[in-house]
Amino acid sequence: MNVYLRLVYRNLRANLDKISLFFELIFPLFFVFVQGYALNGIVPPFELGNGVVISYSLFLAAGAVTLTVINAGTNAGTQLWYDRKNGMFEQILMGPFTRAQYILSIIIATLVIGIGGSLLVFLLAFPVLGASISPTIQGAALFVLALILGTMFFGAFAIALSVGLKSSETFQIVSTFAFFVFLFTSTVFFPATKAPPAIETVSLLNPLTYVTDIFRAGLFNAATPLVSLELGVLVVEAAVMFVIAVLAFRRIRV
Amino acid sequence: MTTSEYVIDVKDLTKRFGEKMAVENVTFNTKRSEVFGFLGPNGAGKTTTIKMLTTLLPPTSGTASVLGFDLKTQGRKIRERIGVVQQQDSFDQGLNVETSMEVYGLIWDVPKKLRRDRIDELIERFGMHDFRKLATLDLSAGQRRRLQVAREFIHDMDLLFLDEPTVGLDPIVRRNVLDYIKDKVKDGLTIFFTTHILEEAEYLCDRIAVINQGRIIQIDTPGNLKRRFGSAKAVEFNLQEESPPGFVENISSQESISSLTYDKSTKTYRTTTSRPELVIPEIYRIADRFRLTISSIFIAQATLEDAFINMVTEDDKETKGRETG
């Protein structure tokens, strides 16, 4: 069996807490069905781009799908923390694996969780909301790419954070704080253009903004020329964060 | 494995962490099917040496080949053919004993049928039947250690590094583990073994290197080490009375005494020394000064532990002497 398949299988079996995964899934659905329904009556439908008009609950549901990307990313840091805490990090590196294979296996496991979780939230939320969605092949490629790049960014971010922090407790607290910063300065809950200028500026730096915007554009066939630019920014952000994570990872002392 | 006379061949291997010299110009070799012991006090450089030989840490200088492969350039090839039981715990926390062995075998790419057979055999040999379905997080330290050692035998290897593998094991399990290791050595496995339990080293090792402050101070067979550094160099004595304050300190401060221990159960004092002929009159003199009566005194048969203490203490004294000029 391929070395990556073996390591990814191990990461998914050994380091994933099923209860945490369940709640990570519940969390976005909570936004979709509670906040989405609650605000749908007071927020009028608005144009997404390309002449596409959608309700607030659909707007939020798409945002909630991309939320799983952050959750999956946090998992990458947790996997590394567990391995370091339990001595499996050294054990694996003394086996027939390279550091690159190990870190990539965490990223791939994170992608599996991210894409799988997104798909599950999507399948649970959209039929209930009664949405009829028929994305084009180009649109589908866009939203899949957004999810992959987003998971890569947040996975790499969590790995870098996990290397830099001295205890798993600190990692949990800091990653939760970072989670909320990313969440509330992104376009998951509201369009950035309708936010105060300061928040709008911050949201332009936030990769979750681009993940969410590209995902919505792909899903609702609302892609404008701006989406290409957003995709470019997201690729750069994901690549830079990946390099930072690899550099941080190489600094881990054994 | 390439054709090389030695399984491990190390020349002047050195590891420095900033200003601190962890391992200094270490040179040794091990042959196929040999159990090579690495003994030393805490912080002597045993684990650092293992980390270098398993390619986890790059050496600062020196050369080494493991299984005929160069340590610096062929790390991957080395790691494919070695097993390592680390000093620290290592376990997958989300799995039970059996599943964790299964997953460990899988990442080593052991075929499924062989994996199953070996897991069953190891669970039997290491007495893990009662807790095979228990989560690794719920195991006692000794059970977890047993799992860690057993797990390493799931995959094939030519060389196994065991870094204090029996810590936390009860005597019966410990003997069981050592006997299993001996069986594997008969099948051709080479073992690099560190321990603090010197009886273990004596029981298992063909040769022993004693390392102190990062330097190897002796390499020989356990028997020869005992003869050279421990033979007739342990003096045991008993007092009729309880010893008053200052007595032990007075005995210990004698230059010719390497160490002094007291066994409460037998009320026996034991000194290790290279000069028993000087130590015995000194003990009488000091006892007399404290108005104590020595009820028995004799030169005891030295153990490997005596030899070890002598070697390390004498090396420490020499180092201190060199440093103070």
XYZ file of C-alpha atoms in Angstrom:
579
model
C 0.000 0.000 0.000
C 1.168 3.494 -0.806
C 3.020 5.225 2.014
C 0.622 8.199 2.073
C -2.435 5.959 2.200
C -0.959 4.119 5.186
C -0.093 7.292 7.077
C -3.382 9.018 6.254
C -5.314 5.947 7.372
C -3.395 5.995 10.636
C -4.013 9.718 11.155
C -7.733 9.250 10.607
C -7.948 6.176 12.856
C -5.643 7.156 15.674
C -5.921 10.887 16.059
C -9.536 11.744 15.351
C -11.850 12.106 18.252
C -15.304 11.011 17.031
C -17.198 13.150 19.548
C -15.254 16.267 18.549
C -15.945 15.484 14.901
C -19.666 15.163 15.601
C -19.797 18.565 17.268
C -17.683 20.130 14.547
C -20.431 19.008 12.172
C -23.281 20.150 14.402
C -21.720 23.575 14.794
C -22.211 24.761 11.151
C -25.677 23.185 11.024
C -26.620 25.186 14.090
C -25.865 28.389 12.166
C -27.802 27.165 9.135
C -30.975 26.126 10.929
C -31.101 28.531 13.874
C -29.444 31.749 12.779
C -30.372 31.268 9.119
C -34.084 30.746 9.790
C -34.175 33.408 12.505
C -32.700 36.153 10.340
C -34.284 35.127 7.067
C -37.448 37.043 7.876
C -35.710 40.342 8.577
C -32.897 40.252 6.020
C -34.233 40.706 2.510
C -32.865 38.629 -0.382
C -29.884 40.277 -2.108
C -27.819 39.983 -5.244
C -24.733 37.813 -4.985
C -23.221 38.807 -8.307
C -23.846 38.059 -11.946
C -27.536 38.950 -11.365
C -28.086 36.022 -8.970
C -30.376 36.848 -6.030
C -30.546 34.521 -3.018
C -32.180 34.462 0.413
C -30.180 35.076 3.594
C -30.654 31.458 4.731
C -29.035 30.182 1.521
C -26.313 32.807 1.812
C -25.569 31.630 5.329
C -25.844 27.930 4.459
C -23.092 28.318 1.880
C -21.005 30.140 4.493
C -21.632 27.361 6.997
C -20.326 24.754 4.573
C -17.017 26.616 4.391
C -16.920 26.701 8.187
C -16.061 23.001 8.178
C -12.847 23.993 6.450
C -11.661 25.835 9.576
C -12.747 22.962 11.803
C -10.794 20.505 9.679
C -7.774 22.790 9.798
C -7.836 22.828 13.585
C -7.788 19.039 13.421
C -4.409 19.144 11.655
C -2.885 20.943 14.622
C -4.560 18.552 17.045
C -3.197 15.517 15.170
C 0.327 16.889 15.425
C -0.162 17.724 19.087
C -1.365 14.235 19.942
C 1.570 12.667 18.123
C 4.091 14.887 19.868
C 2.483 14.402 23.264
C 2.224 10.630 22.909
C 5.674 10.027 21.425
C 4.326 8.903 18.056
C 5.913 11.817 16.228
C 9.430 10.538 16.954
C 8.309 6.930 16.547
C 7.070 7.567 13.012
C 10.133 9.584 12.070
C 12.319 6.661 13.175
C 10.317 4.467 10.803
C 10.538 4.287 7.010
C 9.027 7.735 6.511
C 10.332 11.218 5.846
C 9.256 14.394 7.598
C 7.707 15.569 4.332
C 5.616 12.400 4.059
C 4.475 12.756 7.640
C 3.395 16.400 7.313
C 1.746 15.766 3.949
C -0.158 12.849 5.415
C -1.586 15.212 8.043
C -2.550 17.712 5.365
C -4.198 14.981 3.271
C -6.083 13.625 6.294
C -7.204 17.182 6.978
C -8.400 17.504 3.379
C -10.396 14.291 3.747
C -12.056 15.662 6.888
C -12.575 19.108 5.355
C -14.060 17.951 2.063
C -16.022 15.131 3.703
C -17.404 17.452 6.386
C -18.326 20.123 3.851
C -20.117 17.582 1.706
C -22.030 16.272 4.688
C -23.104 19.748 5.839
C -24.067 20.563 2.275
C -26.172 17.403 1.911
C -27.882 17.956 5.259
C -28.523 21.682 4.897
C -29.440 22.462 1.319
C -32.269 19.950 0.745
C -33.919 21.102 3.994
C -33.666 24.717 2.856
C -35.452 23.697 -0.335
C -32.757 25.089 -2.580
C -32.568 23.935 -6.164
C -28.949 24.126 -7.126
C -27.491 23.193 -10.478
C -23.906 24.410 -10.625
C -21.995 24.199 -13.908
C -18.864 22.046 -14.173
C -16.842 25.235 -13.948
C -18.798 26.264 -10.862
C -18.321 22.854 -9.223
C -14.599 23.008 -9.935
C -14.518 26.458 -8.331
C -16.169 25.451 -5.090
C -14.163 22.244 -4.759
C -10.971 24.227 -5.335
C -12.065 26.761 -2.722
C -12.605 24.017 -0.156
C -9.251 22.380 -0.926
C -7.293 25.630 -0.752
C -9.150 26.678 2.382
C -8.453 23.389 4.132
C -4.809 23.638 3.118
C -4.530 27.153 4.492
C -6.196 26.409 7.811
C -4.463 23.041 8.161
C -1.085 24.681 7.611
C -2.048 27.531 9.956
C -2.970 25.075 12.717
C 0.264 23.111 12.212
C 2.352 26.286 12.478
C 0.389 27.296 15.582
C 0.781 23.835 17.079
C 4.564 23.925 16.597
C 4.847 27.394 18.082
C 2.823 26.806 21.247
C 4.141 25.004 24.278
C 1.084 23.079 25.471
C -1.996 21.476 23.969
C -4.195 23.585 26.278
C -2.666 26.810 24.940
C -3.097 25.483 21.412
C -6.801 24.861 22.030
C -7.368 28.332 23.484
C -5.378 30.200 20.832
C -6.861 28.210 17.936
C -10.397 28.830 19.243
C -9.660 32.551 19.479
C -8.183 32.558 15.966
C -11.216 30.609 14.767
C -13.572 33.380 15.917
C -11.379 36.117 14.435
C -11.378 34.374 11.051
C -15.076 33.629 11.313
C -16.404 37.072 12.225
C -14.130 39.036 9.901
C -15.049 36.910 6.905
C -18.068 36.896 4.595
C -19.602 33.791 6.223
C -22.353 35.832 7.969
C -22.519 39.035 5.935
C -21.251 40.443 2.641
C -18.063 42.414 3.275
C -19.268 45.288 1.126
C -22.088 45.962 3.582
C -19.760 45.952 6.638
C -18.020 49.026 8.181
C -14.796 49.967 6.304
C -12.465 48.618 9.037
C -14.086 45.184 9.000
C -14.227 45.231 5.213
C -10.466 45.873 5.072
C -9.700 43.059 7.516
C -11.981 40.719 5.610
C -9.917 41.342 2.480
C -6.920 39.788 4.235
C -8.938 36.887 5.573
C -8.644 33.687 3.496
C -12.020 32.498 4.776
C -13.562 35.460 2.905
C -12.165 34.148 -0.367
C -13.048 30.522 0.395
C -16.636 31.569 1.109
C -16.952 33.991 -1.809
C -15.525 31.513 -4.328
C -17.659 28.692 -2.902
C -20.852 30.775 -3.211
C -19.926 31.984 -6.684
C -19.331 28.409 -7.840
C -22.397 26.971 -6.153
C -24.893 29.613 -7.299
C -23.319 30.260 -10.718
C -22.580 33.802 -9.599
C -18.949 34.009 -10.710
C -17.740 37.431 -11.815
C -14.237 38.386 -13.071
C -13.491 39.310 -9.439
C -13.633 35.619 -8.486
C -10.480 34.894 -10.534
C -8.657 37.543 -8.551
C -9.999 36.106 -5.290
C -8.853 32.644 -6.352
C -5.392 34.035 -7.068
C -5.206 35.647 -3.616
C -6.359 32.424 -1.965
C -3.742 30.357 -3.831
C -1.001 32.737 -2.694
C -2.242 32.778 0.916
C -2.476 28.974 1.037
C 0.990 28.578 -0.499
C 2.576 31.091 1.887
C 0.941 29.461 4.910
C 2.043 26.027 3.716
C 5.659 27.205 3.464
C 5.408 28.766 6.944
C 4.040 25.469 8.306
C 6.818 23.436 6.680
C 9.489 25.798 8.037
C 7.916 25.688 11.492
C 7.630 21.910 11.320
C 11.314 21.559 10.491
C 12.104 23.413 13.708
C 10.447 20.820 15.929
C 13.113 19.471 18.297
C 13.139 15.770 18.930
C 21.543 -4.768 3.956
C 24.893 -4.291 2.267
C 27.843 -6.533 3.042
C 29.536 -4.926 5.986
C 31.420 -6.561 8.816
C 29.591 -4.549 11.432
C 25.896 -3.859 11.931
C 26.766 -0.570 13.609
C 30.137 1.040 12.972
C 30.668 4.368 14.696
C 33.765 6.571 14.559
C 34.212 9.732 16.633
C 30.506 10.479 16.691
C 29.821 13.791 18.410
C 26.668 15.729 19.234
C 26.725 19.213 20.634
C 23.675 21.256 21.669
C 24.964 24.828 21.683
C 27.633 24.919 24.395
C 26.654 21.546 25.828
C 28.550 18.498 24.642
C 26.016 15.634 24.767
C 28.093 12.938 23.028
C 31.834 13.288 22.468
C 33.935 11.291 20.014
C 32.126 8.037 20.603
C 33.644 5.070 18.751
C 32.352 1.486 18.790
C 30.962 -1.274 16.612
C 28.505 -4.119 16.933
C 28.378 -7.431 15.104
C 25.403 -9.330 13.745
C 23.311 -11.154 16.376
C 25.082 -9.312 19.144
C 23.344 -7.681 22.092
C 25.333 -4.524 22.630
C 24.643 -2.822 25.940
C 24.975 0.898 26.453
C 25.159 1.775 30.127
C 25.522 5.115 31.759
C 24.063 7.388 34.416
C 21.187 9.771 33.630
C 22.182 12.360 31.040
C 25.296 10.418 29.999
C 24.357 10.552 26.303
C 22.685 7.166 25.768
C 19.417 8.423 24.285
C 21.188 11.092 22.213
C 23.369 8.354 20.707
C 20.284 6.307 19.872
C 18.600 9.351 18.338
C 21.630 9.874 16.113
C 21.882 6.224 15.086
C 18.173 6.119 14.246
C 18.638 9.282 12.122
C 16.345 11.369 14.298
C 19.179 13.755 15.200
C 22.015 14.731 12.867
C 25.473 14.296 14.405
C 27.646 17.383 14.821
C 30.685 15.448 13.596
C 32.033 11.944 13.140
C 30.937 9.116 10.900
C 28.719 6.089 11.324
C 27.232 3.322 9.264
C 24.212 1.336 10.322
C 23.490 -1.950 8.547
C 26.104 -0.909 6.017
C 24.349 2.357 5.174
C 25.838 5.760 5.774
C 24.124 7.582 8.616
C 24.214 10.993 6.991
C 23.193 10.130 3.430
C 21.170 6.916 3.622
C 18.859 7.540 6.563
C 15.761 6.236 4.828
C 17.428 2.898 4.021
C 18.508 2.570 7.645
C 15.039 3.314 8.999
C 13.477 0.691 6.755
C 15.489 -2.034 8.497
C 15.497 -0.982 12.146
C 13.053 -1.043 15.029
C 13.062 1.377 17.950
C 11.551 1.173 21.407
C 11.958 4.647 22.784
C 12.618 5.508 26.395
C 9.551 7.739 26.418
C 6.006 6.423 25.978
C 4.736 6.148 22.435
C 1.171 5.137 21.675
C -1.851 6.029 19.558
C -4.311 7.455 22.026
C -7.527 6.884 20.090
C -7.101 3.116 19.766
C -7.241 -0.014 21.859
C -4.259 -2.352 22.297
C -5.088 -4.711 19.467
C -6.083 -1.999 16.995
C -3.012 0.035 17.776
C -0.858 -3.012 16.959
C -2.889 -3.521 13.797
C -2.428 0.095 12.678
C 1.275 0.012 13.560
C 1.716 -3.121 11.437
C -0.179 -1.444 8.623
C 2.004 1.658 8.532
C 5.013 -0.682 8.328
C 3.259 -2.332 5.364
C 3.156 -5.798 6.948
C 0.737 -7.981 4.907
C -2.651 -8.404 6.584
C -2.455 -12.158 7.255
C 1.086 -11.935 8.650
C 0.054 -8.924 10.724
C -2.838 -10.839 12.296
C -0.669 -13.869 13.062
C 2.072 -11.796 14.642
C -0.370 -9.759 16.734
C -1.911 -12.950 18.127
C 1.524 -14.384 18.871
C 2.770 -11.197 20.537
C -0.367 -10.772 22.621
C 0.191 -14.327 23.848
C 3.946 -14.004 24.458
C 3.704 -10.643 26.220
C 0.694 -11.668 28.316
C -1.599 -8.955 26.979
C -4.702 -11.070 26.552
C -6.581 -9.504 29.455
C -6.236 -5.979 28.158
C -6.147 -6.483 24.396
C -9.436 -4.549 23.973
C -8.566 -1.809 26.441
C -7.965 1.732 25.149
C -4.293 2.684 25.259
C -5.174 5.736 27.375
C -6.621 3.457 30.070
C -3.549 1.218 30.366
C -1.221 1.272 33.351
C 2.344 2.420 32.712
C 3.582 -1.183 32.722
C 0.876 -2.387 30.325
C 1.612 0.472 27.965
C 5.313 -0.355 28.079
C 4.557 -3.977 27.242
C 2.475 -2.864 24.272
C 5.250 -0.553 23.114
C 7.853 -3.328 23.160
C 5.546 -5.991 21.665
C 4.366 -3.674 18.891
C 7.894 -3.267 17.565
C 8.138 -6.970 16.758
C 5.238 -6.803 14.287
C 7.529 -5.685 11.496
C 10.713 -7.279 10.157
C 14.039 -5.717 11.053
C 17.743 -6.475 11.288
C 18.546 -4.191 14.191
C 16.491 -3.186 17.202
C 17.217 -0.245 19.470
C 15.831 -0.740 22.957
C 16.072 2.347 25.160
C 15.339 1.186 28.701
C 12.572 -1.128 27.495
C 11.736 -2.741 30.814
C 11.084 0.382 32.895
C 7.843 -0.111 34.810
C 7.578 -3.854 34.167
C 7.188 -6.319 37.016
C 9.976 -8.938 37.394
C 8.030 -11.778 35.756
C 7.019 -9.759 32.713
C 10.511 -8.302 32.532
C 12.087 -11.749 32.377
C 9.504 -12.765 29.797
C 10.409 -9.768 27.620
C 14.147 -10.405 27.972
C 13.714 -14.063 27.032
C 11.684 -13.101 23.979
C 14.464 -10.717 22.958
C 17.012 -13.519 23.454
C 14.989 -15.766 21.145
C 14.977 -13.087 18.478
C 18.750 -12.680 18.805
C 19.136 -16.404 18.142
C 17.176 -15.819 14.917
C 19.758 -13.239 13.815
C 18.484 -9.951 15.242
C 21.062 -7.472 16.537
C 20.140 -5.459 19.618
C 21.373 -2.103 20.848
C 20.244 -2.008 24.444
C 20.285 0.631 27.157
C 19.163 0.031 30.714
C 19.673 1.143 34.276
C 19.063 -2.358 35.560
C 22.510 -3.852 35.478
C 21.367 -7.403 36.140
C 19.470 -7.108 32.883
C 22.549 -6.007 31.028
C 24.472 -8.897 32.530
C 21.699 -11.326 31.556
C 21.294 -10.101 28.004
C 24.386 -8.334 26.691
C 27.354 -9.846 24.879
C 29.325 -6.635 25.227
C 28.767 -3.445 27.145
C 29.934 0.104 26.539
C 29.912 2.351 29.587
C 29.240 5.970 28.724
C 29.735 8.862 31.115
C 29.411 12.591 30.385
C 29.090 11.828 26.683
C 32.277 9.739 26.450
C 32.671 5.988 26.299
C 34.922 5.026 29.164
C 34.970 1.235 28.724
C 33.852 -1.433 26.256
C 34.077 -5.079 27.186
C 32.076 -8.194 28.013
C 30.063 -8.056 31.263
C 32.366 -10.719 32.772
C 35.531 -8.846 31.903
C 34.151 -5.550 33.189
C 33.336 -7.211 36.484
C 36.788 -8.737 36.677
C 38.595 -5.550 35.732
C 36.560 -3.041 37.700
C 34.527 -4.932 40.229
C 36.496 -7.989 41.323
C 36.999 -8.004 45.144
C 36.265 -4.315 45.268
C 33.108 -4.223 47.311
C 33.485 -4.065 51.066
C 30.418 -4.834 53.182
C 30.097 -4.266 56.904
C 27.518 -4.229 59.700
C 27.471 -2.219 62.913
C 26.192 -3.374 66.272
C 24.652 0.031 66.904
C 22.714 2.565 64.827
C 25.147 4.915 63.117
C 25.241 8.446 64.578
C 25.052 11.577 62.402
C 28.311 12.219 60.576
C 29.434 8.604 60.383
C 28.216 7.940 56.838
C 29.580 11.288 55.655
C 32.961 10.477 57.170
C 33.148 7.105 55.439
C 31.975 8.527 52.117
C 34.546 11.304 52.193
C 37.442 8.830 52.091
C 39.315 9.236 48.845
C 39.634 5.514 48.198
C 35.855 4.947 48.440
C 33.803 5.335 45.257
C 30.402 5.032 46.870
C 28.592 3.985 50.027
C 25.120 2.463 50.109
C 23.026 1.211 53.013
C 20.565 -1.663 52.800
C 17.935 -1.094 55.505
C 16.568 -4.648 55.379
C 19.935 -6.258 56.199
C 21.423 -3.203 57.928
C 24.441 -3.625 55.699
C 26.741 -0.878 54.485
C 28.373 -1.514 51.118
C 31.277 0.458 49.729
C 32.718 0.172 46.279
C 36.419 0.786 46.046
C 39.451 0.000 43.999
C 41.577 -0.237 47.186
C 39.882 -2.532 49.732
C 43.154 -2.940 51.616
C 43.067 0.763 52.463
C 39.350 0.996 53.032
C 38.987 -1.692 55.707
C 41.430 -0.076 58.219
C 39.797 3.291 57.517
C 36.359 1.911 58.341
C 37.706 0.518 61.640
C 39.387 3.824 62.463
C 36.257 5.893 61.821
C 34.015 3.417 63.694
C 36.381 3.647 66.624
C 36.234 7.428 66.574
C 32.415 7.252 66.729
C 32.634 4.532 69.433
C 30.889 2.020 67.205
C 31.477 -1.711 67.040
C 31.765 -3.436 63.689
C 29.999 -6.777 63.966
C 31.110 -8.058 60.566
C 33.180 -6.866 57.660
C 34.160 -8.681 54.502
C 35.105 -8.214 50.897
C 32.021 -9.122 48.915
C 31.835 -10.544 45.448
C 31.475 -7.628 43.101
C 28.483 -7.219 40.860
C 28.297 -5.490 37.523
C 26.695 -2.636 39.420
C 29.854 -2.290 41.558
C 31.952 -2.299 38.421
C 29.684 0.292 36.850
C 29.785 2.580 39.901
C 33.559 2.263 40.096
C 34.039 3.114 36.462
C 31.714 6.098 36.485
C 32.910 7.489 39.810
C 36.560 7.158 38.886
C 35.865 8.802 35.543
C 34.042 11.655 37.297
C 37.002 12.118 39.655
C 39.461 12.143 36.748
C 37.350 14.681 34.858
C 37.096 16.895 37.933
C 40.842 16.593 38.447
C 41.529 17.633 34.860
C 39.139 20.584 35.135
C 40.687 21.900 38.353
C 44.092 21.575 36.735
